[in-house]
Structure formats: C-alpha cells, structure tokens
C-alpha cells in the first residue's frame, strides 16, 4: 500500500480527547501518515488536551471568538477549511462526533472530493433539537461519510436502518481508550484539600445549549436544596467558559461553601476526580460514556440520550432538568443503598479501550480494498 495522508480534523475539548488516542495509533501505523488540523473552535480547553497527549498540529485555524454564534462559527470554519484543502491533497479525512467543527470538516472534505471517516458514528435521538445542534450535525456527517466507526452495535444498527450499510464498523468508543492514558498519569489537585473529611461529593457539569435558561435554573435550585438537606454532600462543578454559562452559574451557585466551582479541569484531573466522586450529574455526552468504566452512577440532565446503551446497562438514568425530578434522582442515590449499588456496577457498554486500534486496522483494509 502506498503511504496515505490522513487528515484528522478536530477543534473542541471532547473531540480532542477522543481523537488523541487515534492520532497516536495512526502515528505508529504502517502505510498511514496522520496530519492534524485543529480548528480551535475551543481554545484553552483544546490546548489543555493537546498538551497532555503531546499532539503535534500541522494546521491551527485559531477561529474561536468569545460568545461565538452558530452562524459565525460555521462561516469561519468553512473559510478556514478552504485553505486547508487548497494547500495539499489528502487520501482520507477523519472527523469526530457531532460538533460544528466535525460537520463543516466533513462538508469541506466533500467539496474537495476526499473520502470521509466518521469516528463515533450512528448516535441518534431522532429529535433534531435534542441535542441541538449536535443531532443534525451527526446525521449530516453520516450522510456524507464513506467509513462509519460506530462505538456500539446499536449505533451501527441506526446507520444500517438509514441504509448506510457499507463500511460500518463497530469499534467501541475512543474515549475509553483515552482513559487508559489519563488514569495512569499522576494526580494532584488543590480541590482535594477543600473537601471535608468523610464527605461524599457529586461531580457536576452542564453546558448544552438546549439547557440554557430555565432548565439550568431548575437544576441549580435542585442542587442547592440537596446541599441544604444533606450536610455530608459537596459538589465539584468545573464550569464551561461560555459567557452564558459563566453568568448563570455565578448568579445561582456562587458563595455556597459546599459547592466548589472551578475552571474547566485538565482531563487527567477530571478523570481522577470522577473516580473519587460518589455520583455524576451531567448533560455531557462524553462523561456518560466514561463514568460507567469507573462504576459511577450518572444522572443525565436531559430528557433523552443518544447513548441508550448506558440506560440498558443500568449505569445511566435520564432525570431531565425539572428541579423536583433532579432532586429526587440525587436523593435516591444518596439514601437508597440498593438503588446506588445497582447503578454503580463497573461495566462499560461503550468499549474496551481498543477502539483506536480497530479503527486504524479498518482504515488499512479500506485502502487495501481500493487497490492501495
Ligand atoms: C461545543 C459543541 C458541543 C460540545 C461542546 C463541548 C458545537 C455547536 N457545540 O459547544 O457539541 O458538546 O463544545 O464542550 O459544536 N470558550 C472559551 N474557551 C474555550 C472554549 C470555549 O472561552 O476553550 C467559550 C467562548 O466564548 C466560545 C463559547 O465558549 O465562544 C462557546 O464555544 P462553542 O464551541 O461555540 O460552544 P460549546 O457550548 O462549547
Ligand atoms: N472534561 C474535562 N474537563 C472538564 C470537564 C470535562 O476534561 O472540566 C472532559 C470529560 O472527561 C470528557 C469531555 O471533557 O472526556 C466531555 O466534554 P464536554 O462535556 O465538554 O462535551 P460533550 O462530551 O458533551 O460533547
């Protein structure tokens, strides 16, 4: 097989975490040369990940603007991509998941008539506004992709039901591969010294666009009520830097002595802190996949999830964002030992940490099947 140039495009924190193990695997794969293009849709949160995994980038579009809208973000990404595809010829473009970087990256690759591989393919809620705009981003990428790397049999089945049956591979999620790196790294963080002896803590994150405003307020109220009722409970909440969220969190949660608000944590710290947490409260996608590996129950701050495998496995529960339901969900896990035990089985339906290797081997076979 001739040497193939594989352009790997990503731009946000979760994409970086999940693409990093794949870039590492590509670096040591015979016949494949990875070329990393970061859009920097996120800046600081992306750089945290690049530093930890020591990823060398060939192109950095540096497009992040404070409070960027979906319109300006998409336009800036597409303009940046034009330069990337004019500069050089690639044999394959890899994008990840459901961000605007991923969607525009796939669109630009299509304009350049280069095959697209979609990592973390086939997740669906089939509700175009939940999550927004991620559900449509991944459906559009699925339409244009030539190779679909589905994390689970269920996501592969979604693709097959949409008639995308060629080149669908079930590989597991590369996010689980990333945890092998992070959990082996040393951990020390100042937050540890702020926690009281014998307290239990909840790790919380919340950033989704559809949860801005009232839903977020409902959750914050629930968290405050739980803290008030249960003196042994603390919360660690690394707050996403989006100005909309920063303002909401400052208004509702600042100044509570058992609610520890922090900057976004380095992924190593986040994973170690998750490992020490009692339970996880989140609307994040990636965290729903990671926590089950550590046997941590996850209360999902959404009405539906594109990761139903976790619901079936019993490690995730959707509590939505209505204050009473969120409070009830948390309190059940704090007080009902059997409910806690049944959700805290360390079992992960999202992969066994070998996804990157499986994806690389599928790519090699893909090129071979095309005559190399
Ligand atoms: C994006 C993705 C979302 C993903 C999330 C992961 C889209 C439309 N959304 O949402 O799917 O779940 O990332 O976190 O692709 N900011 C900083 N520093 C950073 C990162 C962000 O200051 O390192 C601030 C900026 O003001 C930026 C804002 O956050 O404008 C929003 O970032 P953006 O990527 O547009 O949206 P997210 O909500 O992060
Ligand atoms: N994460 C992190 N630091 C934080 C919060 C999250 O490193 O302060 C990691 C988390 O472990 C997971 C990823 O970021 O790997 C999830 O990103 P996010 O929740 O922003 O996006 P989503 O997965 O919802 O798209």
XYZ file of C-alpha atoms in Angstrom, residues 7 28 48 53 57 68 77 113 175 188 191 195 205 214 220 236 240 266 272 274 303 313 317 336 343 363:
26
model
C -6.161 14.465 7.713
C 2.666 4.117 14.525
C -5.245 21.537 27.710
C -1.375 13.945 24.848
C -0.644 20.020 14.995
C -19.470 32.836 19.026
C -14.804 27.154 9.882
C -13.965 15.059 -3.084
C -12.937 7.998 24.708
C -2.843 16.015 42.472
C -9.586 20.899 45.242
C -13.211 18.748 50.621
C -21.099 19.524 34.594
C -34.930 27.779 32.718
C -29.260 24.614 40.149
C -17.478 19.898 42.411
C -17.609 25.620 30.940
C -7.478 19.156 32.745
C -9.266 11.179 38.686
C -14.631 11.345 38.736
C -34.948 14.082 28.716
C -26.768 -1.366 31.266
C -30.609 7.479 34.289
C -31.126 4.101 48.911
C -26.237 1.736 39.166
C -8.678 2.160 7.522
